[in-house]
Each structure stands twice: as structure tokens, then as C-alpha cells.
Tab-separated table of C-alpha atoms in Angstrom:
chain	number	residue	atom	x	y	z
A	1	MET	CA	28.515	43.219	-3.772
A	2	ARG	CA	31.783	45.087	-4.159
A	3	VAL	CA	31.472	48.857	-4.472
A	4	ALA	CA	33.367	49.068	-7.755
A	5	THR	CA	31.181	46.356	-9.266
A	6	PHE	CA	28.046	48.008	-7.923
A	7	LEU	CA	28.885	51.399	-9.401
A	8	ALA	CA	29.722	49.828	-12.753
A	9	CYS	CA	26.369	48.040	-12.660
A	10	PHE	CA	24.591	51.296	-11.913
A	11	ALA	CA	26.255	52.925	-14.899
A	12	GLY	CA	25.257	49.979	-17.071
A	13	ALA	CA	28.705	48.510	-17.435
A	14	ALA	CA	28.689	45.094	-15.801
A	15	VAL	CA	26.775	41.866	-15.415
A	16	GLY	CA	25.357	40.397	-12.252
A	17	CYS	CA	23.787	43.625	-11.054
A	18	LEU	CA	20.870	44.854	-8.998
A	19	ASP	CA	17.396	43.378	-8.883
A	20	GLY	CA	14.849	45.121	-11.069
A	21	ARG	CA	16.296	44.429	-14.497
A	22	ASP	CA	13.882	42.928	-17.006
A	23	ALA	CA	15.362	39.474	-17.477
A	24	THR	CA	13.447	39.002	-20.745
A	25	ILE	CA	15.699	41.441	-22.607
A	26	PRO	CA	18.155	39.333	-24.589
A	27	ALA	CA	21.874	39.985	-24.447
A	28	SER	CA	23.504	41.112	-27.674
A	29	GLY	CA	27.020	39.899	-27.198
A	30	THR	CA	28.593	40.066	-30.642
A	31	PRO	CA	31.182	42.860	-30.898
A	32	TYR	CA	31.472	44.687	-34.194
A	33	TRP	CA	34.178	47.047	-35.393
A	34	PHE	CA	34.039	50.256	-37.364
A	35	PRO	CA	37.140	51.806	-39.011
A	36	GLN	CA	38.037	55.361	-37.994
A	37	PRO	CA	41.014	57.624	-38.775
A	38	VAL	CA	43.344	58.495	-35.915
A	39	ASP	CA	42.813	62.188	-36.608
A	40	HIS	CA	39.758	63.366	-38.530
A	41	PHE	CA	41.137	66.864	-38.925
A	42	GLY	CA	44.903	66.403	-39.229
A	43	SER	CA	47.552	64.543	-41.175
A	44	ASN	CA	47.500	61.210	-39.299
A	45	ASN	CA	45.240	59.168	-41.565
A	46	ALA	CA	46.091	55.788	-40.082
A	47	THR	CA	42.983	53.823	-39.155
A	48	TRP	CA	41.871	51.982	-36.033
A	49	GLN	CA	38.833	49.910	-35.098
A	50	GLN	CA	36.042	51.288	-32.901
A	51	GLN	CA	34.011	48.676	-31.026
A	52	TYR	CA	30.215	48.645	-30.969
A	53	PHE	CA	27.304	46.385	-30.010
A	54	VAL	CA	23.863	46.142	-31.629
A	55	ASN	CA	20.499	45.027	-30.268
A	56	ALA	CA	17.971	44.735	-33.093
A	57	THR	CA	15.571	42.493	-31.133
A	58	PHE	CA	12.801	45.083	-31.028
A	59	TYR	CA	13.419	46.769	-34.350
A	60	LYS	CA	10.628	46.910	-36.906
A	61	PRO	CA	10.730	48.628	-40.309
A	62	GLY	CA	10.296	52.354	-39.883
A	63	GLY	CA	11.608	52.305	-36.323
A	64	PRO	CA	14.310	54.684	-35.032
A	65	ILE	CA	17.947	54.128	-34.095
A	66	TYR	CA	18.962	54.791	-30.488
A	67	VAL	CA	22.669	55.516	-30.092
A	68	HIS	CA	24.348	55.162	-26.701
A	69	THR	CA	27.967	55.428	-25.613
A	70	PRO	CA	29.554	54.480	-22.273
A	71	GLY	CA	31.678	57.619	-22.489
A	72	GLU	CA	34.468	57.328	-19.919
A	73	GLN	CA	33.933	53.586	-19.392
A	74	SER	CA	34.695	50.445	-21.323
A	75	LEU	CA	31.868	49.180	-23.507
A	76	THR	CA	29.831	46.135	-22.432
A	77	THR	CA	26.619	44.612	-23.713
A	78	ARG	CA	24.621	46.189	-20.890
A	79	PHE	CA	24.583	49.403	-22.882
A	80	VAL	CA	22.346	47.693	-25.435
A	81	ASP	CA	20.421	45.295	-23.204
A	82	GLY	CA	20.288	46.779	-19.692
A	83	THR	CA	19.533	50.510	-19.669
A	84	HIS	CA	16.479	52.670	-20.249
A	85	PRO	CA	16.971	53.160	-24.008
A	86	THR	CA	16.497	49.404	-24.402
A	87	ASP	CA	13.271	49.559	-22.388
A	88	LEU	CA	12.086	52.393	-24.630
A	89	ALA	CA	13.112	50.452	-27.741
A	90	GLN	CA	10.526	47.789	-26.908
A	91	THR	CA	7.647	50.252	-27.232
A	92	THR	CA	9.030	52.306	-30.123
A	93	ASN	CA	10.364	49.493	-32.364
A	94	ALA	CA	13.891	50.855	-32.158
A	95	LEU	CA	17.314	49.430	-32.851
A	96	VAL	CA	19.819	50.133	-30.075
A	97	VAL	CA	23.528	50.562	-30.793
A	98	ALA	CA	26.242	51.303	-28.242
A	99	ILE	CA	29.582	52.656	-29.462
A	100	GLU	CA	32.778	52.767	-27.422
A	101	HIS	CA	34.528	56.129	-27.017
A	102	ARG	CA	38.023	56.545	-28.429
A	103	PHE	CA	40.854	55.757	-25.981
A	104	PHE	CA	38.586	53.700	-23.719
A	105	GLY	CA	38.287	49.930	-23.484
A	106	LYS	CA	39.241	48.213	-26.732
A	107	SER	CA	38.809	51.294	-28.938
A	108	ASN	CA	42.250	52.826	-29.166
A	109	PRO	CA	43.495	54.928	-32.090
A	110	ILE	CA	47.051	54.250	-30.900
A	111	SER	CA	48.181	51.311	-28.786
A	112	ASP	CA	49.278	53.268	-25.712
A	113	LEU	CA	48.067	56.070	-23.455
A	114	SER	CA	51.141	58.294	-23.491
A	115	GLY	CA	50.765	62.033	-23.768
A	116	SER	CA	51.827	61.971	-27.408
A	117	SER	CA	49.125	59.418	-28.209
A	118	LEU	CA	46.426	61.135	-26.194
A	119	GLN	CA	46.841	64.329	-28.213
A	120	TYR	CA	44.238	62.683	-30.470
A	121	LEU	CA	41.765	62.510	-27.580
A	122	THR	CA	39.906	65.697	-28.476
A	123	ILE	CA	36.234	66.574	-28.353
A	124	GLU	CA	36.262	67.240	-32.093
A	125	ASN	CA	37.697	63.809	-32.906
A	126	ALA	CA	35.352	62.004	-30.517
A	127	LEU	CA	32.252	63.654	-31.954
A	128	GLU	CA	33.336	63.069	-35.535
A	129	ASP	CA	33.844	59.362	-34.690
A	130	PHE	CA	30.172	59.087	-33.775
A	131	ALA	CA	29.048	61.240	-36.682
A	132	SER	CA	31.025	59.131	-39.152
A	133	PHE	CA	29.452	55.999	-37.713
A	134	VAL	CA	25.916	57.407	-38.017
A	135	ARG	CA	26.535	58.571	-41.588
A	136	SER	CA	27.654	55.088	-42.592
A	137	ALA	CA	24.765	53.514	-40.711
A	138	LYS	CA	22.339	55.736	-42.600
A	139	SER	CA	23.873	55.093	-46.017
A	140	HIS	CA	24.751	51.402	-45.603
A	141	PRO	CA	22.665	50.166	-42.667
A	142	SER	CA	22.882	46.472	-43.520
A	143	ASP	CA	26.679	46.613	-43.489
A	144	VAL	CA	26.798	48.388	-40.133
A	145	PHE	CA	23.936	46.673	-38.280
A	146	ARG	CA	23.972	43.281	-40.050
A	147	THR	CA	20.222	43.646	-40.491
A	148	ALA	CA	17.903	45.603	-42.758
A	149	VAL	CA	17.293	49.093	-41.362
A	150	SER	CA	15.675	52.002	-43.153
A	151	LYS	CA	18.057	54.633	-44.478
A	152	ASN	CA	15.510	57.198	-43.327
A	153	ALA	CA	15.473	56.015	-39.715
A	154	LYS	CA	15.462	58.834	-37.144
A	155	VAL	CA	18.412	58.877	-34.737
A	156	VAL	CA	18.311	59.784	-31.042
A	157	PHE	CA	21.477	59.959	-28.949
A	158	PHE	CA	21.383	58.971	-25.256
A	159	GLY	CA	24.036	59.551	-22.621
A	160	GLY	CA	24.525	59.809	-18.876
A	161	SER	CA	27.387	61.575	-17.087
A	162	TYR	CA	30.136	62.532	-19.583
A	163	SER	CA	28.355	60.565	-22.303
A	164	GLY	CA	25.483	62.994	-21.719
A	165	ASN	CA	27.900	65.697	-22.885
A	166	VAL	CA	28.464	63.690	-26.039
A	167	ALA	CA	24.727	63.314	-26.622
A	168	ALA	CA	24.070	67.057	-26.266
A	169	TRP	CA	27.063	68.035	-28.388
A	170	MET	CA	26.066	65.594	-31.128
A	171	ARG	CA	22.652	67.217	-31.390
A	172	ALA	CA	24.223	70.686	-31.395
A	173	LYS	CA	26.977	69.945	-33.932
A	174	TYR	CA	25.168	67.473	-36.198
A	175	PRO	CA	21.453	68.414	-36.135
A	176	ARG	CA	20.765	66.803	-39.520
A	177	LEU	CA	22.102	63.470	-38.301
A	178	ILE	CA	20.742	63.498	-34.748
A	179	GLN	CA	17.052	64.290	-34.274
A	180	GLY	CA	17.243	64.549	-30.494
A	181	ALA	CA	19.393	63.926	-27.422
A	182	TRP	CA	18.703	62.780	-23.850
A	183	ALA	CA	21.518	64.202	-21.700
A	184	SER	CA	21.322	62.842	-18.155
A	185	SER	CA	23.657	64.316	-15.496
A	186	ALA	CA	25.747	65.732	-18.341
A	187	MET	CA	28.781	67.511	-16.842
A	188	LEU	CA	28.781	70.198	-19.491
A	189	TYR	CA	30.045	73.209	-17.539
A	190	GLY	CA	33.737	73.323	-16.713
A	191	ARG	CA	35.045	74.639	-13.404
A	192	LEU	CA	38.667	74.653	-12.340
A	193	ASP	CA	38.052	74.435	-8.579
A	194	TYR	CA	34.969	72.228	-8.501
A	195	TYR	CA	34.370	72.365	-4.756
A	196	GLN	CA	30.628	72.189	-5.457
A	197	PHE	CA	31.177	68.431	-5.766
A	198	ASP	CA	32.059	68.414	-2.057
A	199	GLN	CA	29.076	70.609	-1.212
A	200	SER	CA	26.633	68.429	-3.157
A	201	PHE	CA	27.840	65.435	-1.178
A	202	GLY	CA	27.257	67.476	1.963
A	203	GLN	CA	23.674	68.189	0.875
A	204	HIS	CA	23.073	64.457	0.647
A	205	LEU	CA	24.519	63.983	4.132
A	206	GLN	CA	22.350	66.832	5.426
A	207	ALA	CA	19.242	65.140	4.050
A	208	LEU	CA	20.246	62.024	5.975
A	209	GLY	CA	21.109	63.828	9.203
A	210	CYS	CA	24.854	63.219	9.524
A	211	ALA	CA	26.463	66.208	7.762
A	212	GLU	CA	27.565	68.029	10.922
A	213	LYS	CA	29.240	65.021	12.514
A	214	PHE	CA	30.850	64.010	9.220
A	215	SER	CA	32.295	67.500	8.792
A	216	GLN	CA	33.601	67.384	12.366
A	217	ALA	CA	35.356	64.108	11.541
A	218	ILE	CA	37.034	65.733	8.535
A	219	GLU	CA	38.215	68.583	10.754
A	220	ALA	CA	39.722	66.026	13.140
A	221	VAL	CA	41.455	64.321	10.224
A	222	ASP	CA	42.887	67.653	9.086
A	223	ASP	CA	44.113	68.487	12.571
A	224	VAL	CA	46.473	65.550	12.148
A	225	LEU	CA	47.244	65.633	8.416
A	226	VAL	CA	47.901	69.375	8.351
A	227	SER	CA	49.422	70.033	11.773
A	228	GLY	CA	50.264	66.700	13.372
A	229	SER	CA	53.643	65.059	13.770
A	230	ALA	CA	54.804	62.227	11.535
A	231	ALA	CA	53.946	59.798	14.325
A	232	ASP	CA	50.457	61.300	14.602
A	233	VAL	CA	49.892	60.828	10.875
A	234	VAL	CA	50.956	57.167	11.027
A	235	ALA	CA	48.651	56.590	14.000
A	236	LEU	CA	45.712	58.145	12.130
A	237	GLN	CA	46.378	56.037	9.051
A	238	ALA	CA	46.383	52.911	11.232
A	239	LYS	CA	43.143	53.996	12.907
A	240	LEU	CA	41.462	54.440	9.524
A	241	GLY	CA	42.925	51.273	8.007
A	242	VAL	CA	44.688	53.022	5.129
A	243	PRO	CA	48.321	52.654	4.000
A	244	GLN	CA	51.107	55.043	4.909
A	245	LEU	CA	51.089	57.713	2.219
A	246	THR	CA	51.971	61.391	2.292
A	247	PRO	CA	49.427	63.512	4.187
A	248	GLN	CA	48.089	64.964	0.938
A	249	ASP	CA	47.805	61.574	-0.752
A	250	THR	CA	46.080	60.220	2.350
A	251	ALA	CA	43.605	63.097	2.118
A	252	GLY	CA	42.963	62.316	-1.540
A	253	LEU	CA	42.450	58.611	-0.829
A	254	LEU	CA	39.971	59.380	1.945
A	255	SER	CA	38.028	61.789	-0.258
A	256	GLY	CA	37.584	59.018	-2.807
A	257	LEU	CA	36.492	56.511	-0.182
A	258	ASN	CA	34.090	59.057	1.343
A	259	THR	CA	32.063	59.432	-1.837
A	260	LEU	CA	32.308	55.914	-3.245
A	261	TYR	CA	28.572	55.322	-2.821
A	262	SER	CA	27.442	58.836	-3.690
A	263	MET	CA	26.384	58.020	-7.262
A	264	ALA	CA	24.444	54.879	-6.308
A	265	PRO	CA	20.720	55.115	-7.107
A	266	VAL	CA	18.318	56.096	-4.351
A	267	THR	CA	14.995	54.264	-4.110
A	268	THR	CA	12.069	54.537	-1.731
A	269	ALA	CA	13.535	51.595	0.183
A	270	LYS	CA	17.275	52.176	0.095
A	271	ASP	CA	19.892	54.894	0.159
A	272	PHE	CA	23.419	53.532	-0.052
A	273	VAL	CA	24.900	56.732	1.353
A	274	TYR	CA	22.849	56.247	4.503
A	275	ASP	CA	23.746	52.563	4.803
A	276	ASN	CA	27.453	53.066	4.209
A	277	VAL	CA	28.107	56.521	5.654
A	278	CYS	CA	25.428	58.076	7.853
A	279	SER	CA	24.470	54.867	9.633
A	280	PHE	CA	27.836	55.010	11.407
A	281	PHE	CA	27.189	58.537	12.689
A	282	ASN	CA	23.478	58.557	13.433
A	283	ASN	CA	22.181	56.967	16.626
A	284	SER	CA	25.730	56.531	17.889
A	285	SER	CA	27.535	57.848	20.937
A	286	LEU	CA	30.883	57.520	19.181
A	287	ALA	CA	33.046	60.579	18.637
A	288	PRO	CA	32.824	61.740	14.989
A	289	ILE	CA	36.386	60.589	14.200
A	290	ASP	CA	35.650	57.118	15.610
A	291	ALA	CA	32.428	56.821	13.620
A	292	TYR	CA	34.339	57.977	10.535
A	293	ALA	CA	36.998	55.306	11.107
A	294	ARG	CA	34.319	52.621	11.214
A	295	ALA	CA	32.741	53.926	8.017
A	296	ILE	CA	36.043	54.016	6.126
A	297	LYS	CA	37.009	50.515	7.281
A	298	ALA	CA	33.589	49.194	6.270
A	299	VAL	CA	33.966	50.591	2.747
A	300	ILE	CA	37.431	49.051	2.438
A	301	PHE	CA	36.156	45.691	3.685
A	302	SER	CA	32.978	45.624	1.580
A	303	ASP	CA	34.935	46.331	-1.587
A	304	GLY	CA	37.647	43.815	-0.775
A	305	MET	CA	40.340	46.472	-1.114
A	306	THR	CA	43.932	45.521	-0.452
A	307	GLU	CA	46.858	47.703	0.527
A	308	GLN	CA	47.974	47.640	-3.099
A	309	SER	CA	44.578	48.730	-4.434
A	310	LEU	CA	44.389	51.481	-1.812
A	311	ARG	CA	47.859	52.699	-2.786
A	312	GLN	CA	46.848	52.657	-6.425
A	313	MET	CA	43.795	54.744	-5.560
A	314	GLY	CA	45.600	57.285	-3.375
A	315	ASP	CA	49.263	57.501	-4.357
A	316	THR	CA	49.611	60.270	-6.936
A	317	SER	CA	52.958	58.855	-8.060
A	318	TYR	CA	51.458	55.451	-8.847
A	319	GLY	CA	51.565	54.450	-12.514
A	320	LEU	CA	52.836	57.753	-13.857
A	321	ASP	CA	54.710	55.987	-16.666
A	322	ASN	CA	52.231	53.156	-17.193
A	323	TYR	CA	50.998	53.829	-20.722
A	324	ALA	CA	49.087	50.555	-21.225
A	325	ILE	CA	45.692	50.820	-22.900
A	326	ASP	CA	42.361	50.185	-21.166
A	327	GLN	CA	43.016	52.435	-18.175
A	328	PRO	CA	39.810	54.496	-18.070
A	329	GLY	CA	41.098	56.577	-15.174
A	330	ARG	CA	44.179	57.660	-17.107
A	331	SER	CA	42.215	58.703	-20.207
A	332	TRP	CA	39.690	60.506	-18.014
A	333	TYR	CA	42.468	62.351	-16.160
A	334	TYR	CA	43.843	63.575	-19.482
A	335	MET	CA	40.414	64.972	-20.355
A	336	GLY	CA	40.350	66.866	-17.064
A	337	CYS	CA	43.834	68.220	-17.730
A	338	THR	CA	43.104	69.387	-21.269
A	339	TRP	CA	39.339	69.917	-21.504
A	340	PHE	CA	37.193	70.931	-18.554
A	341	GLY	CA	39.079	70.698	-15.249
A	342	ASN	CA	36.337	70.001	-12.678
A	343	TRP	CA	38.906	69.027	-10.056
A	344	GLN	CA	36.992	67.846	-7.005
A	345	THR	CA	38.538	70.094	-4.389
A	346	ALA	CA	37.594	71.161	-0.881
A	347	PRO	CA	35.972	74.594	-0.636
A	348	PRO	CA	38.394	77.471	0.025
A	349	SER	CA	38.774	78.411	3.675
A	350	SER	CA	37.633	81.940	2.850
A	351	SER	CA	34.204	80.586	1.907
A	352	ARG	CA	33.457	79.462	5.473
A	353	LEU	CA	31.596	76.494	4.019
A	354	SER	CA	31.519	73.199	5.877
A	355	ARG	CA	33.969	70.719	4.393
A	356	TYR	CA	33.348	67.067	3.637
A	357	ARG	CA	36.881	66.393	2.399
A	358	SER	CA	40.285	67.489	3.587
A	359	GLN	CA	41.541	70.979	2.827
A	360	LEU	CA	44.619	69.248	1.382
A	361	VAL	CA	42.506	68.116	-1.575
A	362	ASN	CA	43.133	71.272	-3.566
A	363	LEU	CA	44.465	72.138	-6.998
A	364	SER	CA	48.004	71.253	-5.930
A	365	TYR	CA	46.781	67.693	-5.430
A	366	PHE	CA	45.468	67.373	-8.994
A	367	GLU	CA	47.245	69.706	-11.387
A	368	PRO	CA	50.913	68.641	-11.091
A	369	ASN	CA	49.971	65.160	-12.300
A	370	CYS	CA	48.876	66.588	-15.635
A	371	GLN	CA	52.476	67.169	-16.663
A	372	ARG	CA	53.846	64.251	-14.639
A	373	LYS	CA	51.550	61.857	-16.495
A	374	PHE	CA	51.324	63.429	-19.939
A	375	GLY	CA	54.333	65.703	-20.434
A	376	SER	CA	55.236	69.367	-20.318
A	377	ASN	CA	53.140	70.157	-23.394
A	378	VAL	CA	50.023	69.979	-21.233
A	379	ALA	CA	49.286	73.516	-20.073
A	380	ILE	CA	48.571	74.144	-16.380
A	381	PRO	CA	45.998	75.247	-15.453
A	382	VAL	CA	43.532	74.059	-18.053
A	383	ASP	CA	41.699	76.952	-19.707
A	384	VAL	CA	38.134	76.232	-18.587
A	385	SER	CA	36.974	79.635	-19.811
A	386	ALA	CA	37.924	78.736	-23.363
A	387	TYR	CA	36.294	75.326	-22.955
A	388	ASN	CA	33.017	76.855	-21.746
A	389	ALA	CA	33.052	79.533	-24.433
A	390	LYS	CA	33.351	76.884	-27.122
A	391	TRP	CA	31.571	73.803	-25.817
A	392	PHE	CA	28.997	75.079	-23.348
A	393	ASN	CA	27.949	78.061	-25.426
A	394	THR	CA	27.457	75.854	-28.480
A	395	LEU	CA	24.372	74.468	-26.724
A	396	ARG	CA	22.584	77.808	-26.451
A	397	GLY	CA	19.374	77.863	-28.449
A	398	VAL	CA	19.675	74.242	-29.594
A	399	SER	CA	16.357	72.385	-29.773
A	400	ASN	CA	15.508	68.769	-28.976
A	401	ILE	CA	17.822	68.203	-26.017
A	402	TYR	CA	16.398	66.851	-22.761
A	403	TYR	CA	18.595	67.787	-19.774
A	404	THR	CA	18.108	65.941	-16.487
A	405	SER	CA	19.945	66.008	-13.183
A	406	GLY	CA	19.290	64.544	-9.734
A	407	SER	CA	18.874	66.926	-6.815
A	408	LEU	CA	21.389	64.780	-4.871
A	409	ASP	CA	23.797	64.332	-7.785
A	410	ILE	CA	27.358	65.189	-6.725
A	411	TRP	CA	27.959	66.393	-10.304
A	412	ARG	CA	24.844	68.568	-10.339
A	413	ASP	CA	26.650	71.926	-10.355
A	414	ALA	CA	28.563	70.930	-13.489
A	415	THR	CA	25.262	70.213	-15.269
A	416	VAL	CA	22.776	72.609	-16.804
A	417	ALA	CA	20.467	72.203	-13.775
A	418	THR	CA	22.674	73.523	-10.969
A	419	SER	CA	21.636	73.880	-7.335
A	420	THR	CA	21.429	77.669	-7.771
A	421	GLY	CA	19.441	77.691	-11.011
A	422	ASN	CA	19.549	76.550	-14.622
A	423	LEU	CA	22.551	77.607	-16.707
A	424	LEU	CA	20.435	77.271	-19.832
A	425	PRO	CA	16.749	78.190	-20.002
A	426	SER	CA	14.249	75.364	-19.904
A	427	SER	CA	11.994	75.396	-22.963
A	428	PRO	CA	9.339	73.123	-24.454
A	429	SER	CA	11.803	71.958	-27.109
A	430	SER	CA	14.749	71.543	-24.726
A	431	PRO	CA	13.406	71.098	-21.187
A	432	VAL	CA	15.565	71.024	-18.061
A	433	PHE	CA	14.271	68.702	-15.343
A	434	THR	CA	15.632	68.225	-11.822
A	435	ILE	CA	14.839	64.776	-10.405
A	436	ASP	CA	13.992	65.247	-6.751
A	437	GLY	CA	15.864	62.915	-4.404
A	438	ALA	CA	17.832	61.226	-7.194
A	439	THR	CA	21.568	60.887	-7.712
A	440	HIS	CA	23.628	60.460	-10.885
A	441	SER	CA	21.925	59.518	-14.182
A	442	GLN	CA	19.192	57.506	-12.499
A	443	ASP	CA	16.724	58.154	-15.314
A	444	LEU	CA	18.860	56.377	-17.906
A	445	GLY	CA	19.923	53.506	-15.675
A	446	GLU	CA	18.027	50.270	-15.429
A	447	LYS	CA	14.679	50.388	-13.670
A	448	GLN	CA	14.971	49.865	-9.923
A	449	VAL	CA	12.680	48.033	-7.542
A	450	ASN	CA	10.900	50.698	-5.440
A	451	GLU	CA	11.890	53.402	-7.905
A	452	LEU	CA	11.394	57.025	-6.889
A	453	ALA	CA	8.284	58.636	-8.361
A	454	SER	CA	10.461	61.517	-9.550
A	455	VAL	CA	12.645	59.123	-11.570
A	456	THR	CA	9.559	57.565	-13.146
A	457	LYS	CA	8.322	61.064	-14.014
A	458	ALA	CA	11.671	61.973	-15.603
A	459	ARG	CA	11.524	58.846	-17.750
A	460	THR	CA	7.918	59.573	-18.752
A	461	ILE	CA	8.773	63.123	-19.830
A	462	GLY	CA	11.803	61.888	-21.766
A	463	ASP	CA	9.938	59.056	-23.429
A	464	ALA	CA	7.268	61.461	-24.673
A	465	LEU	CA	9.941	63.769	-26.091
A	466	VAL	CA	11.666	60.916	-27.909
A	467	VAL	CA	8.365	59.787	-29.425
A	468	LYS	CA	7.838	63.346	-30.663
A	469	TRP	CA	11.366	63.542	-32.114
A	470	ILE	CA	11.088	60.282	-34.056
A	471	LYS	CA	7.731	61.040	-35.703
């Protein structure tokens, strides 16, 4: 299976995925559309259509409504027929609805992704989209769901990764509409220099026994990219099987390839990071750089990447003026530029931390593209302090939010449950649970064969909370 397809499957966004899915859950493939204003809080009152899917298979009168969004992905039916909320719906008589986020997939307030259009991609607008939908669903459920649903139905919002942010914020901002939220691997805390991403990946490698050799390979790469001649750089690129890009763009490409499997679910029988990274270093007499070359080439081969796709992934000048819709990466980049930062950099040399990506992957790799892509009106650097003061602090003291994060999640230190302690206190009404040995949003993904006991426990805790919220 190609890596990109695999990761989309894991996030619940594609068909033909891993074993372990309950094949008896019917697909709900009819798209519906809900009208929204371009700007809920400004003068642009033009309307657009927001896509959503409904699965009412398990709904019974008096049952709750489970709302899900793919967040920074395009919407597919797997969000209503292939993730944990659908499993839970079977035992709680719930209706499941999945709503696409503005400026992703087919849900576009304006028909391009230029900087002037993306000014309407704000947290306030996104949350009000979902709130407006829920209000209409509560007042005119038959019109929204095409089936009879109680106007008094309780609503629980589910989300993993950025959509976990949405779930938590919806509970905080609209407590009368949303009775509870399950926020899995929610990247709620903004950091400008998010080198903890690199360190979390290193912790996974350490658990698998290849961190030291991998770090040595990165040092060998940097010896060439930072200090080598032009001929040395070309020779390294050939050795690794990557196209000829600038040294910094090569470093960025490699950092992406390094961590391509890092969000894949871990089970008792399989760890994709071991199979696709550490297996090339462990039990091998190869020099670290040679083992690294084999690992990189294997990732490229397994995903069927071409020179063009590699250039698209690594070349920071690629597609700067491509404003076409349905480019999730472009919309997501804008959110980083204007919301929360979280640029996945290497740790500063002064930290003396081991590095698992090139030192060239720093703020100068990410930030200039904010204005190159979206215009000079985008301020550099993004004000993460203001973001945290407004959007992280709004969660303090809010009840009925379940925060989860995997101990091996590369986004863990942007969540509430960081590797150095919880950023918000765990409480009976809003518990914080770290899933030992798990990666990104495993508790809300589809059930895996040989699932970790810790993932099962996280689901059990969450299920009990949801049952309490919907009573």
C-alpha cells in the first residue's frame, strides 16, 4: 500500500484500508450541502455550500448526534462509516454526521486559495460554520438529516489532530449546543519553533533501538548539505535517490520522508516506523548514512514517488501561484502562517539535543513562504502568544472535554498531554489521558487487529464519558 494512501486510511479518509474494519457498517455515500455565509462576522454575506455526510443506520428516537469533521483533510464517507464514533453509534443509537471544514475539499467559500480569499479562513468563521449547522439540525432536523431526529437530541463533537482542536473549541465556545467533546491528539498549543516534533520522533526511534544511528546519519547528511561542495551535494542527492534541489530544500524533503510513517498506528504485532526506518539500521553492519540511504529509497519506492512528486514535496518554490481549490496542504500552510505556527524545525544547536532532521530545517525554511504564497499582508512571524492567549486559554475550566494523546505521537508536545506534563489539569469532568505506546489519534481511528491494550482502554474511558454526557 502506498504511504500516502495508508496515512489517509489511518486518518479515516480513504477506502481500501487496513484489516480490522467492521465490514458490516454500511457506507453512507450521499453528499448533502448546507448554505453558509462567506464571513459570519463581516460584510461579505455571499453564500457557499458546505458538504456533509450522514449515517443514520443506527439512530433510534431519543439517540444523540455525533458530529465529526476531517479538519485539514477532504471529507469522505469513512468519517461516518469507518471511525470509532460510528462504532460507538451502534451501541448508543446515535446518528453520525461528518462536516467538511471550510477551504478544504469541496467546501470553499470562494473558488480559489489566494491570500485574499483565505482571509476568510479564520477560527471564528470555522467554528461558527459548525455551530450554524448544529443549530439548524436542532431546529429542523428532518431538513438537515433527511430523517426524523429529535430536536432535543444531545450533541457530541469528535475530532482527531486539528479536528480535535475544533471539537474542544466547539465545547468551549458553544456549551449549550455541544454537550461534550472527544479531542484526540488535538494540537491546541501553538509554538513557533516546534522542534519537539523532531524530538518526539526521536523518542519513537529510541524505543525501537535505532535513534543513535539515525542521528549519526543526519549529521553525515548535514556535513554535505551545510559544508560540502556543489559536487558533493549532487552526489549525496544521487545516493539518496532524491532530485537536485537546493541544500535547504533537500533537507526539507528528507525531513518529510523521514517521518512519513510516524503517525501510522502501532499494534502489538506491527510498528511501521520499525519496518520502514529502524529495520534498515538495526542488525546491520552498514554505515549509518548507507542504512539511511536504503531507508529513504525504500520509502520513495513503496509510495511510488516520481521525481515530479518529490520536487512538489520538497521544492519551496513549487506552486507558489497555484490558487486552485482542493489543495489541503496550501490551506493548512495558511493556518500555520496566520494561526499557530508549529513549524517542524530541528532543535537549536545550543540545546545540544540529538537531531533527527537537518539543521537547515529551521524557521527560514518555513516562514518566507507565508508571504510568497499568500502576500505581504501576512505578518511574519505569526503571533503564537496571541493565539495561545485567546484559543488555548479559552479551554481552561471547561467541562466535558476528553483529551487524549499517544506517548509516541509526534504532535504530542502541541497537545494538552505533553511529554513534560499536562498543560491543563486532568479532572473527572475533563480528563487527560496519555495512551502508552500509541501514535496519532489512534483512539478515534478504526479498530485495528492486535490493538494495543492502552488504545482499548482509551476508547473505554471515552465511551463511558460520552454515555454520561448524552444522558
